[in-house]
Amino acid sequence: MLVCLLPVQAISAEFGEKVRVGACPEFGISKSGSVYSGFAYDYLIEIQAYTGHRYTFVEGSPEELLEMLTEGTIDILPCVTVAEYEKWYDTYFNTAQRSADGAVVPQLCSSSLMKKFTAIYVSDSNTDSLCYNDMEAINKATIGYIADSEQKYFPNGTFIRGDIDDANYVAYSTETQMKADFEAGKIDAVVKECFFPWENESIIYQYDTKDCYFLTSGEDAALPRQLDVSVNSI
């Protein structure tokens, strides 16, 4: 399977065109009330100064947004790693039916947006007892995680990182409850992806650090090149 990383070229899509963006926290865009925020959202606003894009944000789960991208009902997903693209390639992008229909394959841009990672976080008030990469202390800690991500964190029944799999991991059904227990000191730490930031927290362990990129539907051949030029200009 070939991962397509498009070269940067000064080829412009139409200035000011409408661009439909998949929005969910896993792809770096969150929403509180009617207000969007997050790393990818901030990046898109910076890009808008170069492209004049008029964004429509389409919300959904990661799986729903992937389906929309393959159907061409959204144009881009932000903050996708090469590993994620490879994982989704045969499941979503290059199925037998899509090949038979001659459907275009979504394409990764070539300019990295940032490093995407998963980490163990502690409250800033707890950094004296739990320090960065203190494996002995981390393995004695009680660490919360969101139950919906259990397969990601415990693919074989134990925590994915063998050097900290002796910790006491506690599943939560909601981020709100996990955050409340974290702030109340009922748990020592939490494991989550970098796109779910809270206030007054510090990283004590980081893993699965990879570059991430814009993923485009492939319907507009000029769009990924325009995004790359803009990213390199910021």
C-alpha atoms as an extended CHARMM CRD file, in Angstrom:
* protein
*
       234  EXT
         1         1  MET       CA              0.0000000000        0.0000000000        0.0000000000  PROA      1               0.0000000000
         2         2  LEU       CA              1.3670000000        3.3740000000       -0.9970000000  PROA      2               0.0000000000
         3         3  VAL       CA              1.0310000000        6.3880000000        1.2570000000  PROA      3               0.0000000000
         4         4  CYS       CA              0.7070000000        9.4840000000       -0.9180000000  PROA      4               0.0000000000
         5         5  LEU       CA              2.4830000000       12.5280000000        0.4630000000  PROA      5               0.0000000000
         6         6  LEU       CA              1.9780000000       15.2810000000       -2.0700000000  PROA      6               0.0000000000
         7         7  PRO       CA              4.8990000000       17.5900000000       -2.9000000000  PROA      7               0.0000000000
         8         8  VAL       CA              4.5880000000       21.2810000000       -2.1580000000  PROA      8               0.0000000000
         9         9  GLN       CA              3.9050000000       23.2270000000       -5.3340000000  PROA      9               0.0000000000
        10        10  ALA       CA              2.6920000000       26.7580000000       -5.8720000000  PROA      10              0.0000000000
        11        11  ILE       CA             -0.6330000000       25.6010000000       -7.2800000000  PROA      11              0.0000000000
        12        12  SER       CA             -3.6330000000       27.4530000000       -5.9150000000  PROA      12              0.0000000000
        13        13  ALA       CA             -7.1960000000       26.3780000000       -5.5030000000  PROA      13              0.0000000000
        14        14  GLU       CA             -9.7090000000       29.1650000000       -6.0120000000  PROA      14              0.0000000000
        15        15  PHE       CA             -9.0970000000       31.9260000000       -3.4660000000  PROA      15              0.0000000000
        16        16  GLY       CA            -11.9890000000       32.2120000000       -1.0560000000  PROA      16              0.0000000000
        17        17  GLU       CA            -13.5390000000       28.8390000000       -1.8800000000  PROA      17              0.0000000000
        18        18  LYS       CA            -15.7830000000       27.0350000000        0.5870000000  PROA      18              0.0000000000
        19        19  VAL       CA            -14.0340000000       24.2430000000        2.4860000000  PROA      19              0.0000000000
        20        20  ARG       CA            -15.9040000000       21.7010000000        4.6220000000  PROA      20              0.0000000000
        21        21  VAL       CA            -13.8540000000       20.6340000000        7.6360000000  PROA      21              0.0000000000
        22        22  GLY       CA            -14.4460000000       17.5450000000        9.7790000000  PROA      22              0.0000000000
        23        23  ALA       CA            -14.5610000000       18.6550000000       13.4150000000  PROA      23              0.0000000000
        24        24  CYS       CA            -14.0740000000       16.5660000000       16.5370000000  PROA      24              0.0000000000
        25        25  PRO       CA            -11.5370000000       16.6550000000       19.4000000000  PROA      25              0.0000000000
        26        26  GLU       CA             -9.6310000000       13.6650000000       18.0100000000  PROA      26              0.0000000000
        27        27  PHE       CA             -8.8160000000       15.7690000000       14.9460000000  PROA      27              0.0000000000
        28        28  GLY       CA             -7.8680000000       18.8710000000       16.9390000000  PROA      28              0.0000000000
        29        29  ILE       CA            -11.1500000000       20.8210000000       16.8490000000  PROA      29              0.0000000000
        30        30  SER       CA            -13.4230000000       21.1200000000       19.8820000000  PROA      30              0.0000000000
        31        31  LYS       CA            -16.6810000000       22.9870000000       20.3960000000  PROA      31              0.0000000000
        32        32  SER       CA            -18.0830000000       24.6720000000       23.5030000000  PROA      32              0.0000000000
        33        33  GLY       CA            -21.5470000000       26.0650000000       22.9130000000  PROA      33              0.0000000000
        34        34  SER       CA            -21.2710000000       27.6640000000       19.4950000000  PROA      34              0.0000000000
        35        35  VAL       CA            -17.5320000000       28.3930000000       19.7270000000  PROA      35              0.0000000000
        36        36  TYR       CA            -14.8830000000       26.2370000000       18.0540000000  PROA      36              0.0000000000
        37        37  SER       CA            -11.3460000000       25.9930000000       19.3840000000  PROA      37              0.0000000000
        38        38  GLY       CA             -8.3090000000       23.7310000000       19.3560000000  PROA      38              0.0000000000
        39        39  PHE       CA             -4.9440000000       23.4550000000       17.6610000000  PROA      39              0.0000000000
        40        40  ALA       CA             -6.3300000000       22.5750000000       14.2290000000  PROA      40              0.0000000000
        41        41  TYR       CA             -8.9500000000       25.3330000000       14.4160000000  PROA      41              0.0000000000
        42        42  ASP       CA             -6.2690000000       27.9230000000       15.2190000000  PROA      42              0.0000000000
        43        43  TYR       CA             -4.1600000000       26.6180000000       12.3480000000  PROA      43              0.0000000000
        44        44  LEU       CA             -7.0640000000       26.8930000000        9.9090000000  PROA      44              0.0000000000
        45        45  ILE       CA             -7.6820000000       30.5090000000       10.9120000000  PROA      45              0.0000000000
        46        46  GLU       CA             -4.0080000000       31.2720000000       10.1960000000  PROA      46              0.0000000000
        47        47  ILE       CA             -4.2730000000       29.5260000000        6.8170000000  PROA      47              0.0000000000
        48        48  GLN       CA             -7.3800000000       31.5300000000        6.0040000000  PROA      48              0.0000000000
        49        49  ALA       CA             -5.2300000000       34.6690000000        5.7730000000  PROA      49              0.0000000000
        50        50  TYR       CA             -3.4060000000       33.0960000000        2.7940000000  PROA      50              0.0000000000
        51        51  THR       CA             -6.2640000000       31.2460000000        1.1190000000  PROA      51              0.0000000000
        52        52  GLY       CA             -9.4020000000       33.2130000000        1.9680000000  PROA      52              0.0000000000
        53        53  HSD       CA            -11.1200000000       29.8690000000        2.6710000000  PROA      53              0.0000000000
        54        54  ARG       CA            -14.6600000000       30.0380000000        4.0180000000  PROA      54              0.0000000000
        55        55  TYR       CA            -14.9740000000       27.1390000000        6.4330000000  PROA      55              0.0000000000
        56        56  THR       CA            -17.9850000000       25.0320000000        7.2590000000  PROA      56              0.0000000000
        57        57  PHE       CA            -17.3330000000       22.7940000000       10.2540000000  PROA      57              0.0000000000
        58        58  VAL       CA            -19.0830000000       19.4350000000       10.1570000000  PROA      58              0.0000000000
        59        59  GLU       CA            -19.2310000000       17.5900000000       13.4730000000  PROA      59              0.0000000000
        60        60  GLY       CA            -19.2200000000       13.8540000000       14.0360000000  PROA      60              0.0000000000
        61        61  SER       CA            -17.3350000000       10.9550000000       15.5630000000  PROA      61              0.0000000000
        62        62  PRO       CA            -13.9900000000       10.0210000000       13.9780000000  PROA      62              0.0000000000
        63        63  GLU       CA            -15.6750000000        7.0950000000       12.2090000000  PROA      63              0.0000000000
        64        64  GLU       CA            -18.5210000000        9.2490000000       10.9010000000  PROA      64              0.0000000000
        65        65  LEU       CA            -16.1030000000       11.8870000000        9.6380000000  PROA      65              0.0000000000
        66        66  LEU       CA            -13.9880000000        9.2780000000        7.8500000000  PROA      66              0.0000000000
        67        67  GLU       CA            -17.1060000000        8.0470000000        6.0640000000  PROA      67              0.0000000000
        68        68  MET       CA            -17.9580000000       11.6320000000        5.0960000000  PROA      68              0.0000000000
        69        69  LEU       CA            -14.4550000000       12.1900000000        3.7560000000  PROA      69              0.0000000000
        70        70  THR       CA            -14.6140000000        9.1040000000        1.5510000000  PROA      70              0.0000000000
        71        71  GLU       CA            -18.0570000000       10.1380000000        0.3180000000  PROA      71              0.0000000000
        72        72  GLY       CA            -16.8070000000       13.6270000000       -0.5090000000  PROA      72              0.0000000000
        73        73  THR       CA            -19.2650000000       15.3690000000        1.8240000000  PROA      73              0.0000000000
        74        74  ILE       CA            -16.3650000000       16.9850000000        3.6970000000  PROA      74              0.0000000000
        75        75  ASP       CA            -13.1090000000       18.2100000000        2.1710000000  PROA      75              0.0000000000
        76        76  ILE       CA            -10.4810000000       17.8610000000        4.9030000000  PROA      76              0.0000000000
        77        77  LEU       CA             -9.6710000000       16.2390000000        8.2210000000  PROA      77              0.0000000000
        78        78  PRO       CA             -6.9080000000       17.9020000000       10.2420000000  PROA      78              0.0000000000
        79        79  CYS       CA             -4.1180000000       16.3230000000       12.2760000000  PROA      79              0.0000000000
        80        80  VAL       CA             -3.9050000000       12.8380000000       10.7520000000  PROA      80              0.0000000000
        81        81  THR       CA             -0.7210000000       10.7710000000       11.1010000000  PROA      81              0.0000000000
        82        82  VAL       CA              0.7700000000        8.4870000000        8.4510000000  PROA      82              0.0000000000
        83        83  ALA       CA              0.0800000000        5.5080000000       10.7420000000  PROA      83              0.0000000000
        84        84  GLU       CA             -3.6040000000        6.4590000000       10.9560000000  PROA      84              0.0000000000
        85        85  TYR       CA             -3.7920000000        6.8830000000        7.1820000000  PROA      85              0.0000000000
        86        86  GLU       CA             -2.2780000000        3.4440000000        6.6480000000  PROA      86              0.0000000000
        87        87  LYS       CA             -4.6880000000        1.9180000000        9.1680000000  PROA      87              0.0000000000
        88        88  TRP       CA             -7.7020000000        3.4350000000        7.4120000000  PROA      88              0.0000000000
        89        89  TYR       CA             -6.5050000000        2.8870000000        3.8520000000  PROA      89              0.0000000000
        90        90  ASP       CA             -8.0670000000       -0.5000000000        3.1290000000  PROA      90              0.0000000000
        91        91  THR       CA            -10.9830000000       -0.0780000000        5.5550000000  PROA      91              0.0000000000
        92        92  TYR       CA            -12.2360000000        3.2610000000        4.2550000000  PROA      92              0.0000000000
        93        93  PHE       CA            -10.2750000000        4.5590000000        1.2830000000  PROA      93              0.0000000000
        94        94  ASN       CA             -9.4140000000        1.6860000000       -1.0410000000  PROA      94              0.0000000000
        95        95  THR       CA            -12.2260000000       -0.8300000000       -0.6710000000  PROA      95              0.0000000000
        96        96  ALA       CA            -13.1410000000       -3.1190000000       -3.5330000000  PROA      96              0.0000000000
        97        97  GLN       CA            -16.3920000000       -1.2100000000       -4.0920000000  PROA      97              0.0000000000
        98        98  ARG       CA            -14.6540000000        2.1630000000       -4.2160000000  PROA      98              0.0000000000
        99        99  SER       CA            -12.0540000000        0.7910000000       -6.6370000000  PROA      99              0.0000000000
       100       100  ALA       CA            -14.8000000000       -0.6100000000       -8.8550000000  PROA      100             0.0000000000
       101       101  ASP       CA            -16.5430000000        2.7730000000       -8.7970000000  PROA      101             0.0000000000
       102       102  GLY       CA            -13.3160000000        4.5620000000       -9.6980000000  PROA      102             0.0000000000
       103       103  ALA       CA            -13.5330000000        6.6500000000       -6.5330000000  PROA      103             0.0000000000
       104       104  VAL       CA            -10.6520000000        8.9660000000       -5.7140000000  PROA      104             0.0000000000
       105       105  VAL       CA             -8.4510000000        8.0820000000       -2.7380000000  PROA      105             0.0000000000
       106       106  PRO       CA             -8.0370000000       10.6740000000        0.0370000000  PROA      106             0.0000000000
       107       107  GLN       CA             -4.5800000000       12.2270000000        0.0980000000  PROA      107             0.0000000000
       108       108  LEU       CA             -2.3070000000       13.3680000000        2.9010000000  PROA      108             0.0000000000
       109       109  CYS       CA             -0.6740000000       16.7470000000        2.5390000000  PROA      109             0.0000000000
       110       110  SER       CA              3.1120000000       16.8170000000        2.8430000000  PROA      110             0.0000000000
       111       111  SER       CA              3.6780000000       19.6200000000        5.3700000000  PROA      111             0.0000000000
       112       112  SER       CA              3.5450000000       18.5660000000        9.0040000000  PROA      112             0.0000000000
       113       113  LEU       CA              1.2710000000       20.5820000000       11.2770000000  PROA      113             0.0000000000
       114       114  MET       CA              2.6430000000       19.4060000000       14.6200000000  PROA      114             0.0000000000
       115       115  LYS       CA              3.6430000000       16.4040000000       16.7060000000  PROA      115             0.0000000000
       116       116  LYS       CA              0.5940000000       14.4500000000       17.8180000000  PROA      116             0.0000000000
       117       117  PHE       CA              1.0030000000       12.3360000000       20.9520000000  PROA      117             0.0000000000
       118       118  THR       CA             -0.6020000000       10.5730000000       23.8960000000  PROA      118             0.0000000000
       119       119  ALA       CA              0.5320000000       11.3690000000       27.4280000000  PROA      119             0.0000000000
       120       120  ILE       CA              0.0740000000       10.8230000000       31.1470000000  PROA      120             0.0000000000
       121       121  TYR       CA             -0.9070000000       14.1100000000       32.7970000000  PROA      121             0.0000000000
       122       122  VAL       CA             -0.8390000000       15.1520000000       36.4550000000  PROA      122             0.0000000000
       123       123  SER       CA             -2.1190000000       18.2480000000       38.2050000000  PROA      123             0.0000000000
       124       124  ASP       CA              0.4920000000       20.9810000000       38.5000000000  PROA      124             0.0000000000
       125       125  SER       CA              0.0580000000       20.6840000000       42.2590000000  PROA      125             0.0000000000
       126       126  ASN       CA              1.1310000000       17.0230000000       42.1290000000  PROA      126             0.0000000000
       127       127  THR       CA              4.4250000000       17.3030000000       40.2420000000  PROA      127             0.0000000000
       128       128  ASP       CA              6.5070000000       16.9260000000       43.4090000000  PROA      128             0.0000000000
       129       129  SER       CA              5.3220000000       13.3400000000       43.9290000000  PROA      129             0.0000000000
       130       130  LEU       CA              4.9420000000       12.4160000000       40.2450000000  PROA      130             0.0000000000
       131       131  CYS       CA              7.8140000000       13.6730000000       38.1160000000  PROA      131             0.0000000000
       132       132  TYR       CA              8.5450000000       13.3350000000       34.4060000000  PROA      132             0.0000000000
       133       133  ASN       CA              9.5260000000        9.7620000000       33.4650000000  PROA      133             0.0000000000
       134       134  ASP       CA              9.6670000000        8.6070000000       37.1140000000  PROA      134             0.0000000000
       135       135  MET       CA              8.6570000000        5.0660000000       36.2190000000  PROA      135             0.0000000000
       136       136  GLU       CA              8.6010000000        3.7880000000       39.7950000000  PROA      136             0.0000000000
       137       137  ALA       CA              6.1740000000        6.4940000000       40.9170000000  PROA      137             0.0000000000
       138       138  ILE       CA              4.0200000000        6.2290000000       37.7780000000  PROA      138             0.0000000000
       139       139  ASN       CA              3.6610000000        2.4710000000       38.2510000000  PROA      139             0.0000000000
       140       140  LYS       CA              2.2700000000        3.0920000000       41.7630000000  PROA      140             0.0000000000
       141       141  ALA       CA             -0.1830000000        5.7700000000       40.6080000000  PROA      141             0.0000000000
       142       142  THR       CA             -3.9250000000        5.5900000000       39.9870000000  PROA      142             0.0000000000
       143       143  ILE       CA             -4.5160000000        6.7550000000       36.4230000000  PROA      143             0.0000000000
       144       144  GLY       CA             -7.8640000000        7.5340000000       34.8120000000  PROA      144             0.0000000000
       145       145  TYR       CA             -8.8330000000        6.9730000000       31.1880000000  PROA      145             0.0000000000
       146       146  ILE       CA            -11.9850000000        7.1740000000       29.0570000000  PROA      146             0.0000000000
       147       147  ALA       CA            -13.6310000000        3.7660000000       28.6940000000  PROA      147             0.0000000000
       148       148  ASP       CA            -14.4070000000        4.3230000000       24.9940000000  PROA      148             0.0000000000
       149       149  SER       CA            -10.6270000000        4.3650000000       24.3830000000  PROA      149             0.0000000000
       150       150  GLU       CA             -9.9750000000        1.0770000000       26.1770000000  PROA      150             0.0000000000
       151       151  GLN       CA             -9.0000000000       -0.8120000000       23.0180000000  PROA      151             0.0000000000
       152       152  LYS       CA             -6.4890000000        1.9050000000       22.1860000000  PROA      152             0.0000000000
       153       153  TYR       CA             -4.8650000000        1.8680000000       25.6120000000  PROA      153             0.0000000000
       154       154  PHE       CA             -5.2450000000       -1.8430000000       26.4090000000  PROA      154             0.0000000000
       155       155  PRO       CA             -5.1110000000       -3.6720000000       23.0490000000  PROA      155             0.0000000000
       156       156  ASN       CA             -4.0110000000       -6.9430000000       24.6370000000  PROA      156             0.0000000000
       157       157  GLY       CA             -5.5970000000       -6.5860000000       28.0570000000  PROA      157             0.0000000000
       158       158  THR       CA             -2.6620000000       -4.6960000000       29.5770000000  PROA      158             0.0000000000
       159       159  PHE       CA             -1.5990000000       -1.0930000000       29.1300000000  PROA      159             0.0000000000
       160       160  ILE       CA              0.0240000000       -0.5400000000       25.7410000000  PROA      160             0.0000000000
       161       161  ARG       CA              3.2650000000        0.7200000000       27.2980000000  PROA      161             0.0000000000
       162       162  GLY       CA              4.9120000000       -2.1390000000       29.1690000000  PROA      162             0.0000000000
       163       163  ASP       CA              7.1060000000        0.1150000000       31.2800000000  PROA      163             0.0000000000
       164       164  ILE       CA              4.0710000000        1.6030000000       33.0690000000  PROA      164             0.0000000000
       165       165  ASP       CA              1.5640000000       -1.2570000000       32.9590000000  PROA      165             0.0000000000
       166       166  ASP       CA              1.6890000000       -1.8470000000       36.7440000000  PROA      166             0.0000000000
       167       167  ALA       CA             -0.2050000000        1.3760000000       37.4640000000  PROA      167             0.0000000000
       168       168  ASN       CA             -3.8190000000        1.1800000000       38.6510000000  PROA      168             0.0000000000
       169       169  TYR       CA             -5.9180000000        2.2370000000       35.6540000000  PROA      169             0.0000000000
       170       170  VAL       CA             -9.5040000000        3.3770000000       36.2650000000  PROA      170             0.0000000000
       171       171  ALA       CA            -12.0820000000        3.6620000000       33.4670000000  PROA      171             0.0000000000
       172       172  TYR       CA            -14.5030000000        6.5960000000       33.2410000000  PROA      172             0.0000000000
       173       173  SER       CA            -17.5870000000        6.8210000000       31.0800000000  PROA      173             0.0000000000
       174       174  THR       CA            -17.2670000000       10.5920000000       30.6520000000  PROA      174             0.0000000000
       175       175  GLU       CA            -14.4610000000       13.1310000000       30.4750000000  PROA      175             0.0000000000
       176       176  THR       CA            -16.4250000000       15.3700000000       32.8630000000  PROA      176             0.0000000000
       177       177  GLN       CA            -16.3930000000       12.7920000000       35.6710000000  PROA      177             0.0000000000
       178       178  MET       CA            -12.7390000000       11.9290000000       35.0830000000  PROA      178             0.0000000000
       179       179  LYS       CA            -11.7710000000       15.6070000000       35.1970000000  PROA      179             0.0000000000
       180       180  ALA       CA            -13.7760000000       16.1320000000       38.4040000000  PROA      180             0.0000000000
       181       181  ASP       CA            -11.9890000000       13.2400000000       40.1570000000  PROA      181             0.0000000000
       182       182  PHE       CA             -8.6370000000       14.4480000000       38.7890000000  PROA      182             0.0000000000
       183       183  GLU       CA             -9.1760000000       17.9530000000       40.1690000000  PROA      183             0.0000000000
       184       184  ALA       CA            -10.4430000000       16.5570000000       43.4950000000  PROA      184             0.0000000000
       185       185  GLY       CA             -7.3370000000       14.3940000000       43.8640000000  PROA      185             0.0000000000
       186       186  LYS       CA             -9.2780000000       11.1250000000       43.7590000000  PROA      186             0.0000000000
       187       187  ILE       CA             -6.9490000000        9.9040000000       40.9940000000  PROA      187             0.0000000000
       188       188  ASP       CA             -3.2870000000       10.7730000000       40.5810000000  PROA      188             0.0000000000
       189       189  ALA       CA             -3.1540000000       11.2000000000       36.8180000000  PROA      189             0.0000000000
       190       190  VAL       CA             -4.9700000000       10.7050000000       33.5210000000  PROA      190             0.0000000000
       191       191  VAL       CA             -3.9810000000        9.3160000000       30.1330000000  PROA      191             0.0000000000
       192       192  LYS       CA             -5.3040000000       11.1550000000       27.0820000000  PROA      192             0.0000000000
       193       193  GLU       CA             -4.3710000000       12.4830000000       23.6810000000  PROA      193             0.0000000000
       194       194  CYS       CA             -2.8170000000       15.9170000000       23.3580000000  PROA      194             0.0000000000
       195       195  PHE       CA             -5.9650000000       17.4160000000       21.7760000000  PROA      195             0.0000000000
       196       196  PHE       CA             -7.8960000000       17.1780000000       25.0650000000  PROA      196             0.0000000000
       197       197  PRO       CA             -6.1110000000       19.8840000000       27.1030000000  PROA      197             0.0000000000
       198       198  TRP       CA             -7.1210000000       20.9030000000       30.6110000000  PROA      198             0.0000000000
       199       199  GLU       CA             -5.8640000000       23.7810000000       32.7000000000  PROA      199             0.0000000000
       200       200  ASN       CA             -3.1010000000       23.4290000000       35.2990000000  PROA      200             0.0000000000
       201       201  GLU       CA             -1.7430000000       20.0710000000       34.1700000000  PROA      201             0.0000000000
       202       202  SER       CA              1.7170000000       18.7700000000       33.3310000000  PROA      202             0.0000000000
       203       203  ILE       CA              2.9890000000       15.8460000000       31.2680000000  PROA      203             0.0000000000
       204       204  ILE       CA              4.9390000000       13.1840000000       33.1390000000  PROA      204             0.0000000000
       205       205  TYR       CA              5.0630000000       10.5530000000       30.3830000000  PROA      205             0.0000000000
       206       206  GLN       CA              4.6590000000       10.9130000000       26.6200000000  PROA      206             0.0000000000
       207       207  TYR       CA              4.4340000000        8.2830000000       23.8820000000  PROA      207             0.0000000000
       208       208  ASP       CA              3.2370000000        7.5940000000       20.3410000000  PROA      208             0.0000000000
       209       209  THR       CA              4.6640000000       10.9090000000       19.1430000000  PROA      209             0.0000000000
       210       210  LYS       CA              4.1740000000       11.3470000000       15.3930000000  PROA      210             0.0000000000
       211       211  ASP       CA              3.9020000000       14.1210000000       12.8120000000  PROA      211             0.0000000000
       212       212  CYS       CA              0.3710000000       14.8660000000       11.6620000000  PROA      212             0.0000000000
       213       213  TYR       CA             -0.9980000000       16.3890000000        8.4640000000  PROA      213             0.0000000000
       214       214  PHE       CA             -4.1420000000       17.5810000000        6.7560000000  PROA      214             0.0000000000
       215       215  LEU       CA             -6.0020000000       14.7350000000        5.0280000000  PROA      215             0.0000000000
       216       216  THR       CA             -8.0190000000       15.8110000000        1.9840000000  PROA      216             0.0000000000
       217       217  SER       CA            -10.8130000000       13.9810000000        0.2170000000  PROA      217             0.0000000000
       218       218  GLY       CA             -8.9170000000       14.0180000000       -3.0900000000  PROA      218             0.0000000000
       219       219  GLU       CA            -11.8710000000       15.6000000000       -4.8770000000  PROA      219             0.0000000000
       220       220  ASP       CA            -10.0650000000       18.9380000000       -5.3110000000  PROA      220             0.0000000000
       221       221  ALA       CA             -6.5590000000       18.2310000000       -6.6210000000  PROA      221             0.0000000000
       222       222  ALA       CA             -5.3610000000       21.7840000000       -5.9400000000  PROA      222             0.0000000000
       223       223  LEU       CA             -6.5210000000       21.9610000000       -2.3130000000  PROA      223             0.0000000000
       224       224  PRO       CA             -3.7320000000       19.8970000000       -0.6650000000  PROA      224             0.0000000000
       225       225  ARG       CA             -1.0570000000       21.8710000000       -2.4890000000  PROA      225             0.0000000000
       226       226  GLN       CA             -2.6540000000       25.1240000000       -1.3980000000  PROA      226             0.0000000000
       227       227  LEU       CA             -2.7660000000       23.9200000000        2.2000000000  PROA      227             0.0000000000
       228       228  ASP       CA              0.9060000000       22.9090000000        2.0630000000  PROA      228             0.0000000000
       229       229  VAL       CA              1.9970000000       26.2810000000        0.6780000000  PROA      229             0.0000000000
       230       230  SER       CA              0.0120000000       28.0380000000        3.4010000000  PROA      230             0.0000000000
       231       231  VAL       CA              1.3720000000       25.8230000000        6.2100000000  PROA      231             0.0000000000
       232       232  ASN       CA              4.9190000000       26.4940000000        5.0560000000  PROA      232             0.0000000000
       233       233  SER       CA              4.1910000000       30.2220000000        5.0540000000  PROA      233             0.0000000000
       234       234  ILE       CA              2.9830000000       30.3820000000        8.6480000000  PROA      234             0.0000000000
